[in-house]
XYZ file of C-alpha atoms in Angstrom:
340
model
C 4.180 -25.005 37.858
C 4.981 -22.420 35.157
C 7.903 -20.213 36.198
C 7.671 -16.648 34.831
C 10.173 -13.800 34.596
C 8.636 -10.313 34.224
C 10.678 -7.773 32.247
C 9.340 -4.195 32.317
C 10.846 -0.861 33.255
C 7.680 0.182 35.124
C 7.466 -1.067 38.710
C 3.703 -0.516 38.611
C 3.342 -2.634 35.483
C 5.493 -5.377 36.980
C 3.195 -5.473 40.004
C 0.088 -5.646 37.796
C 1.527 -8.505 35.745
C 2.629 -10.355 38.881
C -0.798 -9.916 40.483
C -2.550 -11.202 37.364
C -0.396 -14.338 37.259
C -0.094 -14.980 40.989
C -3.859 -15.290 41.323
C -3.524 -18.621 39.492
C -1.687 -21.346 41.455
C -0.267 -22.743 38.218
C 2.104 -19.760 37.924
C 5.133 -18.757 39.950
C 6.721 -15.367 39.320
C 10.359 -16.264 39.901
C 11.831 -12.850 39.187
C 11.522 -9.340 37.794
C 13.839 -7.205 35.675
C 13.660 -3.510 34.878
C 15.623 -3.682 31.624
C 17.160 -6.232 29.227
C 20.548 -6.146 30.959
C 18.965 -7.239 34.233
C 16.822 -9.713 32.286
C 19.858 -11.372 30.762
C 21.330 -12.083 34.195
C 17.966 -13.196 35.574
C 17.495 -15.699 32.740
C 20.890 -17.238 33.495
C 20.201 -17.432 37.224
C 16.523 -18.425 37.213
C 15.968 -20.350 33.956
C 12.282 -19.315 33.649
C 9.749 -21.179 31.518
C 8.233 -17.981 30.064
C 9.204 -14.308 29.888
C 6.798 -11.395 29.687
C 8.644 -8.634 27.844
C 7.946 -4.923 27.571
C 8.522 -3.280 24.191
C 10.113 0.056 25.090
C 12.758 0.009 27.855
C 16.035 1.768 28.749
C 19.517 0.443 27.821
C 18.109 -1.824 25.085
C 14.607 -1.922 23.631
C 12.574 -5.092 23.880
C 12.828 -5.820 20.167
C 16.639 -5.820 20.113
C 16.709 -7.948 23.237
C 14.220 -10.410 21.754
C 16.254 -10.731 18.541
C 19.354 -11.661 20.530
C 17.415 -13.971 22.821
C 15.777 -15.891 19.960
C 19.101 -16.206 18.181
C 21.151 -17.336 21.176
C 18.654 -18.955 23.561
C 15.161 -19.376 22.065
C 12.451 -19.482 24.743
C 8.750 -18.604 25.079
C 8.107 -14.850 25.227
C 4.827 -12.956 25.606
C 5.117 -9.299 24.583
C 3.398 -6.646 26.710
C 2.589 -3.650 24.506
C 0.775 -0.347 24.427
C -2.036 -0.226 21.878
C -0.545 2.540 19.771
C 0.428 2.543 16.103
C 4.112 2.413 17.046
C 3.405 -0.214 19.696
C 1.525 -2.330 17.168
C 4.320 -2.179 14.595
C 6.998 -3.102 17.131
C 4.900 -5.911 18.604
C 4.272 -7.351 15.143
C 7.999 -7.286 14.513
C 8.454 -9.130 17.810
C 5.931 -11.790 16.809
C 7.765 -12.167 13.518
C 11.023 -12.668 15.440
C 9.469 -15.519 17.392
C 7.531 -14.102 20.361
C 4.623 -16.452 21.014
C 1.910 -13.887 21.681
C 1.185 -10.362 22.823
C -1.062 -8.695 25.365
C -2.036 -5.048 25.633
C -1.216 -2.965 28.675
C -4.284 -1.843 30.655
C -5.569 1.672 30.093
C -8.504 3.676 31.447
C -10.514 2.421 28.474
C -9.351 -1.213 28.835
C -8.823 -1.808 32.568
C -9.231 -5.584 32.211
C -6.637 -6.007 29.464
C -4.629 -8.447 31.585
C -7.564 -10.847 31.972
C -6.183 -12.751 28.965
C -2.600 -12.780 30.255
C -2.691 -16.082 32.232
C -4.122 -17.969 29.254
C -1.510 -16.506 26.907
C 1.358 -17.316 29.266
C 0.005 -20.840 29.767
C -0.096 -21.366 25.993
C 3.408 -19.922 25.639
C 4.746 -22.398 28.190
C 3.671 -25.247 25.920
C 4.661 -23.587 22.658
C 7.324 -24.811 20.258
C 9.802 -21.963 20.013
C 12.342 -21.922 17.233
C 15.247 -19.656 16.365
C 14.596 -16.530 14.337
C 13.226 -17.194 10.865
C 15.037 -15.985 7.752
C 12.658 -14.210 5.402
C 12.488 -15.477 1.845
C 11.958 -13.162 -1.111
C 8.388 -12.689 -2.275
C 7.255 -15.098 -4.964
C 7.300 -13.926 -8.535
C 4.269 -14.276 -10.786
C 3.799 -17.883 -11.872
C 2.718 -18.194 -15.492
C 1.526 -21.766 -14.826
C -0.759 -20.727 -11.982
C -4.415 -20.930 -13.020
C -6.550 -19.527 -10.193
C -9.874 -20.035 -11.979
C -12.707 -19.223 -9.627
C -11.256 -20.679 -6.425
C -11.214 -18.968 -3.036
C -8.529 -19.667 -0.420
C -9.546 -19.167 3.230
C -6.915 -19.227 5.992
C -7.372 -19.184 9.768
C -4.708 -18.789 12.461
C -4.107 -17.572 15.996
C -1.140 -17.959 18.383
C 2.013 -18.201 16.265
C 0.087 -17.048 13.214
C 2.117 -13.925 12.459
C 5.231 -15.911 11.619
C 3.217 -18.698 9.954
C 1.274 -16.326 7.711
C 4.445 -14.510 6.656
C 5.977 -17.849 5.668
C 2.887 -18.900 3.725
C 2.187 -15.552 2.075
C 5.676 -15.435 0.577
C 4.737 -18.480 -1.526
C 1.833 -16.761 -3.275
C 2.384 -15.412 -6.796
C 1.084 -12.052 -8.001
C -1.820 -13.740 -9.803
C -2.941 -15.927 -6.899
C -6.571 -16.870 -6.387
C -8.366 -14.488 -3.968
C -7.392 -15.175 -0.363
C -9.286 -14.289 2.828
C -7.570 -14.545 6.225
C -8.763 -14.409 9.807
C -5.954 -14.077 12.358
C -6.884 -13.537 16.016
C -5.364 -10.128 16.684
C -6.252 -6.831 18.425
C -7.926 -4.217 16.231
C -4.975 -1.829 16.440
C -2.637 -4.432 14.961
C -4.426 -5.659 11.841
C -3.804 -2.667 9.574
C -0.068 -2.752 10.366
C -0.001 -6.514 9.910
C -1.729 -6.295 6.534
C 0.907 -3.775 5.443
C 3.671 -6.107 6.635
C 2.141 -9.029 4.711
C 1.824 -6.823 1.648
C 5.562 -6.088 1.702
C 6.276 -9.838 1.828
C 3.839 -10.919 -0.880
C 3.848 -10.508 -4.657
C 0.046 -10.209 -4.547
C -1.735 -7.210 -2.961
C -2.577 -7.656 0.730
C -4.750 -5.276 2.733
C -7.206 -5.117 5.576
C -10.653 -6.184 4.333
C -13.435 -3.653 3.891
C -17.118 -4.437 3.583
C -17.977 -4.968 -0.093
C -14.437 -5.598 -1.376
C -14.726 -7.876 -4.445
C -12.719 -11.100 -4.383
C -10.481 -10.907 -7.427
C -7.301 -12.566 -8.634
C -4.152 -11.252 -6.965
C -5.930 -9.872 -3.860
C -5.484 -11.015 -0.262
C -7.796 -9.716 2.473
C -7.074 -9.778 6.232
C -9.974 -9.611 8.693
C -9.919 -6.402 10.719
C -9.623 -7.000 14.457
C -12.211 -5.726 16.878
C -15.927 -6.416 17.016
C -16.604 -7.557 13.419
C -16.371 -10.835 11.502
C -15.008 -11.297 7.982
C -17.240 -13.433 5.755
C -17.601 -14.084 2.025
C -20.911 -13.308 0.357
C -22.386 -13.417 -3.152
C -23.189 -15.932 -5.890
C -21.497 -15.216 -9.208
C -19.372 -12.354 -7.891
C -18.025 -12.994 -4.412
C -17.160 -10.149 -2.053
C -16.038 -9.514 1.510
C -18.589 -8.890 4.201
C -17.306 -7.191 7.360
C -20.163 -7.147 9.838
C -20.382 -6.519 13.603
C -21.357 -9.439 15.762
C -20.725 -11.237 19.035
C -17.790 -13.626 19.406
C -18.138 -17.033 17.743
C -16.135 -19.961 19.130
C -14.813 -17.427 21.646
C -13.409 -15.018 19.046
C -14.228 -11.945 17.021
C -13.248 -12.110 14.227
C -13.899 -15.842 14.115
C -12.263 -18.386 11.810
C -15.414 -20.518 12.005
C -17.527 -17.646 10.677
C -15.108 -17.115 7.779
C -14.837 -20.796 6.860
C -18.583 -21.425 7.087
C -19.301 -18.493 4.773
C -16.719 -19.747 2.274
C -18.274 -23.219 2.399
C -21.706 -21.710 1.593
C -20.549 -19.502 -1.248
C -17.575 -21.229 -2.873
C -18.470 -24.880 -2.138
C -16.139 -27.121 -4.214
C -14.147 -24.051 -5.287
C -12.937 -23.482 -1.715
C -9.539 -24.293 -0.255
C -9.486 -24.034 3.539
C -6.261 -23.861 5.551
C -5.977 -23.952 9.334
C -2.700 -22.898 10.937
C -1.162 -22.733 14.395
C -3.358 -21.449 17.206
C -4.833 -22.062 20.627
C -8.356 -23.448 21.025
C -10.881 -24.872 18.558
C -11.919 -21.912 16.410
C -12.017 -22.952 12.763
C -12.444 -26.705 13.238
C -16.192 -26.734 12.632
C -15.917 -24.296 9.738
C -13.137 -26.263 8.052
C -15.293 -29.384 8.278
C -18.061 -27.448 6.490
C -15.654 -26.666 3.646
C -14.695 -30.311 3.312
C -18.307 -31.514 3.489
C -19.359 -29.153 0.686
C -16.649 -30.460 -1.642
C -13.792 -28.051 -0.900
C -10.201 -29.040 -0.191
C -8.673 -28.628 3.271
C -5.158 -28.427 4.706
C -3.864 -28.264 8.271
C -0.498 -27.349 9.731
C 1.199 -30.319 11.381
C 2.154 -30.536 15.036
C 5.910 -30.318 14.519
C 5.787 -26.866 12.893
C 2.884 -25.370 14.896
C 3.807 -22.991 17.693
C 0.579 -24.133 19.388
C -1.011 -27.286 17.986
C -4.525 -26.471 19.180
C -6.664 -25.327 16.259
C -5.076 -27.675 13.692
C -5.399 -30.582 16.125
C -9.075 -29.873 16.832
C -9.798 -29.749 13.099
C -7.807 -32.919 12.407
C -9.570 -34.854 15.167
C -13.044 -34.218 13.730
C -12.019 -35.158 10.194
C -11.934 -31.620 8.812
C -8.312 -31.809 7.599
C -7.758 -33.607 4.311
C -3.949 -33.353 4.531
C -1.646 -32.343 7.392
C 1.582 -30.717 6.247
C 4.631 -28.869 7.584
C 4.203 -25.120 7.286
C 6.739 -24.753 4.471
C 4.790 -27.205 2.301
C 1.368 -25.601 2.693
C 1.918 -22.785 0.170
C 2.994 -25.163 -2.612
C 0.114 -27.496 -1.685
C -2.409 -24.666 -2.118
C -1.061 -24.008 -5.588
C -1.256 -27.704 -6.466
C -4.854 -27.964 -5.292
C -5.970 -24.959 -7.295
C -4.176 -26.327 -10.339
C -6.070 -29.580 -9.710
C -2.795 -31.450 -9.263
C -3.191 -32.476 -5.638
C -4.353 -35.992 -4.782
C -7.607 -36.437 -2.891
């Protein structure tokens, strides 16, 4: 049984969240709180397994409460957010602070937004939650870095916001071109690309169809109904094309990795990070089978050891590493210093 505390200032929203979870016998809603002050007392009294947390509330906003919670008593949190620009920015900050995942509040346009809530709360209950990370300064340009004609492809999902920020800080200004698919709502990806750009010495932005892959550029797949792929022969470029979900996701890590395997072959470096499910495992195996190098995040540092585990189990991962060692390992591989 997964014991859940619901924190939201809206009684209607609390009822909707409770109804969504109570329909599954695996969940027990043990309490509700209308603001962080009530939530603090409820956590002490009820000791829940997971908290669902609203972003904007009276007395203390959800972000300030989360920062204190993750510093003093780290525990699994799923953010419940409105799909607005401000909501996206605050939710991304919450994910960076250590929230496991986020779910959008239902609207007239998205009445079934809470369909994904039980799965996200279930994953959060099994997540490895750590205290708030301390951001490192962005990497300076590395005169010994020789990107050549390599392409780095990265896939992540649950826990990926924090993981990608950690990894991206290791990249120098003249890094090989990087393409990233992170499972994320469409409203969030532009804000997330901007956040990554502030943390990285290279230029990071949301990918657009036709963007050329050049040294010092990092492209994040836009969320929504399109996949990010790499296309071309001598001059590689981003392809952002509509399509149905692949491996249960759009954008799909498998679609990205498989396209990189086709186009870059032995010049590819594939990296699979924390996430729920199997998306990316098959694609990472394609990279390895076509001569590329592959890395996977290890279990100890993954918030959810689902995607890296699936890839490791089918032989797609050449080396499993702690998150903090993946950035340096990418640089070694591209410099042809890493052992096979």
